[in-house]
Structure formats: C-alpha cells, structure tokens
CSV table of C-alpha atoms and ligand atoms in Angstrom, one decimal:
chain,number,residue,atom,x,y,z
E,1,MET,CA,-18.8,-53.5,105.6
E,2,GLN,CA,-20.3,-57.0,105.6
E,3,TRP,CA,-22.7,-56.2,108.6
E,4,PHE,CA,-24.9,-58.3,106.3
E,5,PRO,CA,-23.8,-62.6,106.9
E,6,GLY,CA,-25.7,-65.5,105.8
E,7,HIS,CA,-26.9,-66.0,109.0
E,8,MET,CA,-29.4,-63.0,109.8
E,9,ALA,CA,-30.5,-63.6,106.4
E,10,LYS,CA,-31.5,-67.9,108.1
E,11,THR,CA,-32.4,-65.5,111.2
E,12,LYS,CA,-35.3,-63.5,109.4
E,13,ARG,CA,-35.8,-66.3,108.3
E,14,LEU,CA,-36.3,-67.9,111.8
E,15,ILE,CA,-38.0,-64.8,113.2
E,16,ARG,CA,-40.8,-65.2,110.5
E,17,GLU,CA,-41.9,-68.9,111.6
E,18,GLN,CA,-41.9,-68.2,114.8
E,19,LEU,CA,-43.7,-65.4,114.5
E,20,ARG,CA,-46.9,-67.9,113.8
E,21,LEU,CA,-46.6,-69.2,117.3
E,22,CYS,CA,-45.8,-65.9,119.5
E,23,ASP,CA,-48.2,-63.5,121.4
E,24,ALA,CA,-46.0,-60.6,121.8
E,25,VAL,CA,-42.9,-59.5,120.8
E,26,PHE,CA,-40.2,-57.2,122.7
E,27,GLU,CA,-38.6,-54.7,120.3
E,28,LEU,CA,-34.6,-54.8,121.9
E,29,LEU,CA,-33.2,-51.4,121.6
E,30,ASP,CA,-30.4,-49.2,123.3
E,31,ALA,CA,-31.5,-47.3,125.1
E,32,ARG,CA,-28.1,-44.7,124.1
E,33,ILE,CA,-29.6,-45.3,120.5
E,34,PRO,CA,-33.2,-45.7,120.0
E,35,SER,CA,-34.1,-44.8,117.2
E,36,SER,CA,-30.5,-46.2,115.0
E,37,SER,CA,-30.7,-49.6,116.7
E,38,ARG,CA,-34.4,-50.2,115.3
E,39,ASN,CA,-34.4,-51.8,112.7
E,40,PRO,CA,-36.3,-51.1,109.9
E,41,MET,CA,-37.5,-54.4,108.4
E,42,ILE,CA,-38.2,-55.4,112.0
E,43,LYS,CA,-41.2,-53.5,111.3
E,44,GLU,CA,-43.0,-55.3,108.2
E,45,ILE,CA,-42.2,-58.9,109.8
E,46,LEU,CA,-43.9,-57.9,112.5
E,47,GLY,CA,-46.7,-56.7,111.3
E,48,THR,CA,-49.7,-56.1,113.4
E,49,LYS,CA,-48.4,-59.1,116.5
E,50,PRO,CA,-48.1,-56.8,119.4
E,51,ARG,CA,-44.8,-54.7,120.7
E,52,ILE,CA,-42.9,-54.3,123.3
E,53,VAL,CA,-40.5,-51.7,123.5
E,54,VAL,CA,-37.4,-52.9,125.5
E,55,LEU,CA,-34.5,-49.8,126.0
E,56,ASN,CA,-32.0,-51.6,127.1
E,57,LYS,CA,-28.2,-50.8,128.9
E,58,ILE,CA,-30.4,-47.8,130.5
E,59,ASP,CA,-27.7,-47.8,132.5
E,60,LEU,CA,-25.0,-46.4,129.5
E,61,ALA,CA,-27.2,-43.9,127.8
E,62,GLU,CA,-28.7,-40.5,129.7
E,63,PRO,CA,-31.2,-40.8,132.0
E,64,GLY,CA,-33.2,-37.9,130.6
E,65,GLN,CA,-33.2,-38.6,127.1
E,66,THR,CA,-34.4,-42.2,128.0
E,67,ARG,CA,-37.3,-40.9,129.5
E,68,THR,CA,-37.8,-38.5,126.6
E,69,TRP,CA,-37.5,-41.9,124.4
E,70,GLU,CA,-40.1,-43.7,126.8
E,71,SER,CA,-42.7,-41.1,126.0
E,72,VAL,CA,-42.0,-41.2,121.9
E,73,PHE,CA,-42.5,-45.4,122.0
E,74,ILE,CA,-45.2,-44.7,124.4
E,75,ASP,CA,-46.9,-42.1,121.8
E,76,GLU,CA,-46.4,-45.2,118.8
E,77,GLY,CA,-48.7,-46.8,121.2
E,78,HIS,CA,-46.3,-49.4,122.6
E,79,PRO,CA,-45.6,-50.3,125.9
E,80,VAL,CA,-42.3,-48.9,127.4
E,81,LEU,CA,-39.6,-51.8,129.1
E,82,LYS,CA,-36.3,-49.4,130.4
E,83,VAL,CA,-34.2,-52.0,131.5
E,84,ASP,CA,-30.6,-52.6,132.6
E,85,SER,CA,-29.9,-56.1,132.2
E,86,VAL,CA,-27.0,-56.8,133.5
E,87,ARG,CA,-27.9,-55.9,137.3
E,88,GLY,CA,-31.5,-56.6,136.8
E,89,THR,CA,-33.1,-53.0,136.6
E,90,GLY,CA,-35.9,-52.7,135.5
E,91,ILE,CA,-36.8,-56.6,135.3
E,92,ARG,CA,-39.2,-57.2,137.7
E,93,ALA,CA,-42.0,-54.6,135.7
E,94,VAL,CA,-41.9,-57.0,132.6
E,95,THR,CA,-44.4,-59.8,133.1
E,96,ALA,CA,-47.1,-57.9,134.1
E,97,VAL,CA,-46.7,-55.5,131.1
E,98,VAL,CA,-46.9,-58.7,128.6
E,99,GLN,CA,-49.6,-59.5,130.5
E,100,LYS,CA,-51.4,-56.7,129.7
E,101,ALA,CA,-50.6,-56.5,126.2
E,102,VAL,CA,-51.2,-59.5,125.2
E,103,PRO,CA,-55.0,-59.0,124.7
E,104,ARG,CA,-56.6,-62.6,126.3
E,105,THR,CA,-58.8,-64.3,123.9
E,106,GLY,CA,-60.5,-67.5,123.3
E,107,THR,CA,-59.8,-70.3,126.0
E,108,ALA,CA,-56.9,-72.0,124.3
E,109,LEU,CA,-55.1,-68.5,125.2
E,110,LEU,CA,-55.8,-68.8,128.5
E,111,MET,CA,-54.6,-72.4,129.1
E,112,ARG,CA,-51.3,-71.7,127.8
E,113,PRO,CA,-48.2,-69.8,128.3
E,114,LEU,CA,-47.7,-66.3,126.5
E,115,ARG,CA,-45.0,-67.5,123.9
E,116,VAL,CA,-43.2,-64.2,123.3
E,117,MET,CA,-40.2,-63.8,120.7
E,118,VAL,CA,-36.8,-61.5,122.1
E,119,VAL,CA,-35.7,-59.5,118.8
E,120,GLY,CA,-32.9,-56.9,118.4
E,121,ILE,CA,-29.4,-55.7,116.5
E,122,PRO,CA,-26.8,-58.2,117.4
E,123,ASN,CA,-25.5,-57.5,120.7
E,124,VAL,CA,-27.7,-55.6,122.2
E,125,GLY,CA,-28.2,-57.2,125.3
E,126,LYS,CA,-30.8,-60.4,124.6
E,127,SER,CA,-29.3,-63.0,125.8
E,128,SER,CA,-28.4,-61.4,129.2
E,129,PHE,CA,-32.0,-59.6,129.1
E,130,VAL,CA,-33.6,-63.8,129.2
E,131,ASN,CA,-31.1,-65.0,131.5
E,132,ARG,CA,-32.6,-62.4,133.5
E,133,LEU,CA,-35.6,-63.0,133.1
E,134,VAL,CA,-35.2,-66.6,133.4
E,135,GLY,CA,-32.6,-65.7,136.7
E,136,GLN,CA,-35.6,-64.4,139.0
E,137,ARG,CA,-37.5,-67.1,138.7
E,138,SER,CA,-35.4,-69.6,138.3
E,139,ALA,CA,-35.6,-70.8,142.5
E,140,ARG,CA,-39.5,-71.7,141.4
E,141,ALA,CA,-38.7,-73.4,138.4
E,142,GLY,CA,-36.8,-76.1,140.6
E,143,LYS,CA,-39.5,-76.8,142.5
E,144,ARG,CA,-41.5,-77.4,139.8
E,145,PRO,CA,-39.1,-80.6,138.2
E,146,GLY,CA,-40.3,-82.4,135.1
E,147,LEU,CA,-41.0,-80.0,133.3
E,148,THR,CA,-40.2,-81.0,129.9
E,149,ARG,CA,-38.8,-77.8,127.9
E,150,GLY,CA,-37.8,-77.3,124.4
E,151,LYS,CA,-34.9,-76.8,122.9
E,152,GLN,CA,-35.2,-72.6,122.3
E,153,TRP,CA,-38.1,-71.9,124.1
E,154,ILE,CA,-37.3,-71.3,127.3
E,155,ARG,CA,-39.6,-71.3,130.2
E,156,VAL,CA,-39.8,-68.2,132.4
E,157,GLY,CA,-42.3,-68.5,135.8
E,158,ARG,CA,-45.1,-70.0,134.8
E,159,ASN,CA,-47.2,-67.0,132.3
E,160,ILE,CA,-44.4,-66.9,129.8
E,161,GLU,CA,-42.4,-68.6,127.1
E,162,LEU,CA,-39.2,-66.7,125.4
E,163,LEU,CA,-37.3,-67.2,122.7
E,164,ASP,CA,-33.9,-65.8,121.7
E,165,THR,CA,-32.8,-65.5,118.8
E,166,PRO,CA,-29.7,-64.3,117.6
E,167,GLY,CA,-28.8,-60.7,116.2
E,168,VAL,CA,-30.8,-59.1,112.7
E,169,LEU,CA,-29.1,-56.3,111.2
E,170,TRP,CA,-30.4,-54.9,108.0
E,171,PRO,CA,-28.2,-54.9,104.4
E,172,LYS,CA,-28.2,-50.9,104.4
E,173,PHE,CA,-27.8,-48.2,106.5
E,174,GLU,CA,-29.4,-45.5,104.2
E,175,ASP,CA,-27.7,-42.6,106.5
E,176,PRO,CA,-24.1,-42.7,107.2
E,177,GLU,CA,-24.8,-41.5,110.7
E,178,VAL,CA,-26.4,-44.9,111.8
E,179,GLY,CA,-24.0,-46.7,110.5
E,180,TYR,CA,-21.0,-44.9,112.9
E,181,ARG,CA,-23.5,-45.2,115.5
E,182,LEU,CA,-24.0,-49.0,115.7
E,183,ALA,CA,-20.4,-49.7,115.2
E,184,VAL,CA,-19.2,-47.1,118.4
E,185,THR,CA,-21.9,-48.8,120.6
E,186,GLY,CA,-21.1,-52.5,119.6
E,187,ALA,CA,-23.4,-53.2,117.2
E,188,VAL,CA,-21.0,-54.6,114.8
E,189,ARG,CA,-17.9,-56.9,114.4
E,190,GLU,CA,-14.9,-55.0,114.8
E,191,GLU,CA,-13.1,-56.3,112.4
E,192,VAL,CA,-15.8,-55.7,109.8
E,193,LEU,CA,-14.5,-51.7,110.7
E,194,ASP,CA,-12.2,-49.7,109.9
E,195,VAL,CA,-12.0,-48.7,113.8
E,196,GLU,CA,-9.5,-45.5,112.8
E,197,ASP,CA,-12.6,-44.2,111.2
E,198,VAL,CA,-15.1,-45.4,114.0
E,199,ALA,CA,-13.0,-44.3,116.6
E,200,ARG,CA,-12.8,-40.5,114.6
E,201,TRP,CA,-16.1,-40.7,114.2
E,202,LEU,CA,-16.4,-40.9,117.6
E,203,LEU,CA,-14.0,-38.1,119.2
E,204,ASN,CA,-16.5,-35.9,116.9
E,205,TRP,CA,-18.9,-36.4,118.8
E,206,LEU,CA,-17.1,-36.1,122.0
E,207,LEU,CA,-16.0,-33.2,120.7
E,208,ALA,CA,-19.0,-31.3,119.8
E,209,ASN,CA,-21.4,-32.9,122.8
E,210,SER,CA,-19.2,-33.8,126.0
E,211,PRO,CA,-15.3,-32.2,125.5
E,212,THR,CA,-15.2,-32.3,129.3
E,213,ALA,CA,-15.9,-36.3,129.0
E,214,LEU,CA,-12.9,-36.3,127.1
E,215,LYS,CA,-10.5,-34.0,129.4
E,216,LYS,CA,-11.4,-36.1,132.1
E,217,ARG,CA,-11.2,-39.2,130.7
E,218,PHE,CA,-7.7,-38.9,129.0
E,219,ASP,CA,-6.4,-36.1,131.8
E,220,LEU,CA,-6.1,-33.6,128.8
E,221,ARG,CA,-5.9,-29.8,130.0
E,222,ALA,CA,-6.9,-28.5,126.5
E,223,LEU,CA,-8.3,-30.6,123.0
E,224,PRO,CA,-6.9,-30.4,120.2
E,225,GLY,CA,-9.5,-29.2,117.2
E,226,GLU,CA,-7.7,-31.9,115.0
E,227,CYS,CA,-9.5,-35.6,115.5
E,228,ALA,CA,-6.3,-37.2,114.0
E,229,ASP,CA,-3.9,-35.7,116.3
E,230,LEU,CA,-7.0,-36.1,119.4
E,231,LEU,CA,-6.5,-39.9,118.9
E,232,ASP,CA,-2.3,-39.9,118.9
E,233,LEU,CA,-2.5,-37.4,121.5
E,234,ILE,CA,-4.7,-40.4,123.5
E,235,GLY,CA,-2.2,-42.7,122.6
E,236,ILE,CA,0.6,-41.2,124.3
E,237,LYS,CA,-2.0,-41.2,127.2
E,238,ARG,CA,-2.2,-44.1,127.8
E,239,GLY,CA,1.2,-45.5,126.5
E,240,LEU,CA,-0.3,-46.7,123.2
E,241,LEU,CA,2.6,-47.2,121.6
E,242,LEU,CA,4.7,-48.1,118.4
E,243,PRO,CA,8.2,-49.0,118.3
E,244,GLY,CA,9.9,-45.4,118.1
E,245,GLY,CA,7.2,-43.5,120.3
E,246,ARG,CA,5.1,-42.2,117.2
E,247,ALA,CA,1.1,-43.4,119.1
E,248,ASP,CA,0.0,-46.6,117.5
E,249,ARG,CA,-4.0,-45.2,116.1
E,250,THR,CA,-5.2,-49.3,115.4
E,251,LYS,CA,-4.9,-49.6,119.4
E,252,THR,CA,-5.4,-46.9,120.9
E,253,ALA,CA,-8.7,-46.5,118.1
E,254,ALA,CA,-9.6,-50.2,119.6
E,255,ALA,CA,-8.9,-49.1,123.0
E,256,LEU,CA,-11.4,-46.0,122.7
E,257,LEU,CA,-13.8,-48.0,121.8
E,258,LYS,CA,-14.4,-49.7,124.3
E,259,ASP,CA,-13.9,-47.3,126.9
E,260,PHE,CA,-17.1,-46.1,125.7
E,261,GLN,CA,-18.7,-48.9,125.5
E,262,GLU,CA,-18.3,-50.0,128.8
E,263,GLY,CA,-19.4,-46.3,130.0
E,264,ARG,CA,-15.9,-45.5,131.1
E,265,LEU,CA,-16.4,-41.9,129.6
E,266,GLY,CA,-19.8,-41.3,130.3
E,267,ARG,CA,-23.2,-41.9,130.0
E,268,PHE,CA,-24.3,-40.9,126.5
E,269,THR,CA,-27.4,-41.2,124.2
E,270,LEU,CA,-26.2,-40.7,120.6
E,271,ASP,CA,-30.0,-40.0,118.4
E,272,GLU,CA,-31.9,-37.3,119.6
E,273,THR,CA,-35.7,-37.5,119.0
U,1,LIG,N1,-24.2,-52.5,130.7
U,1,LIG,C1,-24.6,-52.8,130.6
U,1,LIG,N2,-24.2,-53.9,130.1
U,1,LIG,C2,-25.3,-54.7,128.8
U,1,LIG,C3,-26.7,-54.8,129.3
U,1,LIG,N3,-27.2,-56.1,128.5
U,1,LIG,C4,-26.4,-56.6,127.9
U,1,LIG,N4,-24.9,-56.0,128.3
U,1,LIG,C5,-24.1,-56.3,127.6
U,1,LIG,O1,-23.7,-56.6,126.7
U,1,LIG,C6,-23.0,-57.5,124.9
U,1,LIG,C7,-24.3,-58.2,124.7
U,1,LIG,O2,-25.0,-58.6,125.2
U,1,LIG,P1,-26.1,-60.4,124.9
U,1,LIG,O3,-26.7,-60.7,125.3
U,1,LIG,O4,-24.4,-61.4,124.8
U,1,LIG,O5,-26.5,-59.4,123.6
U,1,LIG,P2,-27.1,-60.0,122.2
U,1,LIG,O6,-28.3,-59.6,121.8
U,1,LIG,O7,-28.5,-61.3,123.1
U,1,LIG,O8,-26.2,-60.7,121.1
U,1,LIG,P3,-26.5,-61.8,119.8
U,1,LIG,O9,-26.5,-62.9,121.6
U,1,LIG,O10,-24.4,-61.8,119.1
U,1,LIG,O11,-27.0,-60.5,118.6
U,1,LIG,C8,-22.5,-58.6,127.2
U,1,LIG,O12,-21.5,-58.3,126.9
U,1,LIG,C9,-23.3,-58.3,128.0
U,1,LIG,O13,-23.1,-58.2,129.5
U,1,LIG,C10,-27.2,-53.5,130.1
U,1,LIG,O14,-28.4,-53.6,130.2
U,1,LIG,N5,-26.8,-52.9,130.7
U,2,LIG,MG1,-27.4,-63.7,122.3
C-alpha cells in the first residue's frame, strides 16, 4: 500500500509552517473511527496549540458511541464538536467553541480574526466542514464588499479565518486493524487497495458486530460462515457476475465498500473506547 505519497510529506511541512500564524486547530476525526483516524504525527506537530476535536460524519456513526468518544476527548482536555458537514448538524455551535478555546491575551489578538487551521486524514470532510461554516455566514459576508481574501485563508463571518489543508496519513500503521478501518471508511485511495481483502475484513466485522444489517441489506435468510462465500453470495444477489455466472468479486467488493461508506448498511462505529 502506497498511502504516504510525496504530497503528504509536503502537507506536513505546510502545517508546520502555517501553524505559527494560527491561534487554534480543528482536528477533524471520523466519528466512525475516532481513534484510528487520529494522526499520531499531528500531536507532535501541534505541540501546545489549542486543539478543537471535531467528530465529523456523525450521521454515519453509532450515536451512543459518539457520545462515549466525546467524553474521552473532553477528558483529554479538548473541546469537542459533533458535526455532520453535509447536512450542517452541529455547525452552529462552532464559532462559540472557537472563541472559548483561544485564550485572548494582548490587544493584537483582539484586533484581527482568529485563525484556525483545519487538519485531518484524507476524505474526513475538511473541505465540507469549511464550506458549511462559510455558507452559514455567506449572506452576511456578501453585504460587505471589499474584503480582501487570501488565496488559502477563508473568512468565516467577522471573527474567524480558516485554513483548509489537504489530508495527511502517516507512513506506517503500527496496528494493521487501523489500516483496514481507514480503508473501509474511505481514507485510502481505492487504487492502492486490495479491495477484495478490505471488503472481506468488513464482512468479518459485520458478521461479528451486526449480522442483521447484512441480512437486511442483501436480503439473505442465512449467512454462510466463510467470508469468501458471503462475498460471492452478495455478488450473485446483486447481479455482479462474470461471464459464466460466477460472482465478480472485485466489483462486489467495491460495491460493498461503497454501500458501507454511504451509510446504506447502517450507522457503525468501528473503534471501541
Ligand atoms: N455522510 C457524511 N458525509 C460527509 C460528511 N462530511 C463530508 N462528507 C463527505 O465525505 C467526502 C469527502 O469530503 P471532503 O470535504 O472533500 O473531505 P476532505 O477531508 O476535504 O478530503 P481531502 O481534501 O481529500 O483530504 C465527500 O463525499 C463529502 O460529501 C459528513 O458529515 N457526513
Ligand atoms: Mg479537502
């Protein structure tokens, strides 16, 4: 798996450089994998900069577990936001949390907007989150022409400036399970994945944690124990076939991952506290 291409090393440098200009950081985590989506390099880069944990994609995660994870991060000393950046759930609370998280010392800080950098793994929803925040105030911003905007800094209302950054992963997953969780939730580009292997991992997870979701989605009365069989069964059910009538495992695996990523199998949290 090649999940740490050159541009990620570049992003790491960008984060380091821009951090000096920032008052705080939004650490976007995927609510389905709050621990696996946490980049261990980020902690070391951010140092003591105030960090606001944003649990994004809460619409895809199991709500009870999201609350449990929220308390874990609060206990660590971070403010926590629970957000669905597509529908906008939780967005209204953001501004107040930022204002509270940044210690206001010195007049200089009061004279300019707060600068907050958005960091997170690929596909976690950083740009959606930024767009949601901007959209909320776009009418108001439109009434004040003449505002100069930097190329990368995006103004939110009067008080906050955001810096969207590209997604970063880290070079080595210590725990292979973390790699699988990142893969099934869509953080790793499909071209570098063995989709069949990842889909089998997901099927095993669902068999162990929510067999009824599988039965319901694919209209199966009973589940075979063997994962390869189950993948074939799903392929046949969905009509994803090779010439000759066998299931097309590659296509079936990709379709299953898509179903999971779009929430069609249900709401799941893969990381346990
Ligand atoms: N269901 C759901 N989907 C979301 C949410 N936030 C983002 N998405 C989807 O996730 C995908 C990635 O969103 P982006 O905002 O592009 O993610 P990103 O972190 O900016 O990705 P990179 O820039 O590639 O690192 C898109 O298909 C979004 O629609 C959310 O809260 N819920
Ligand atoms: Mg983006």
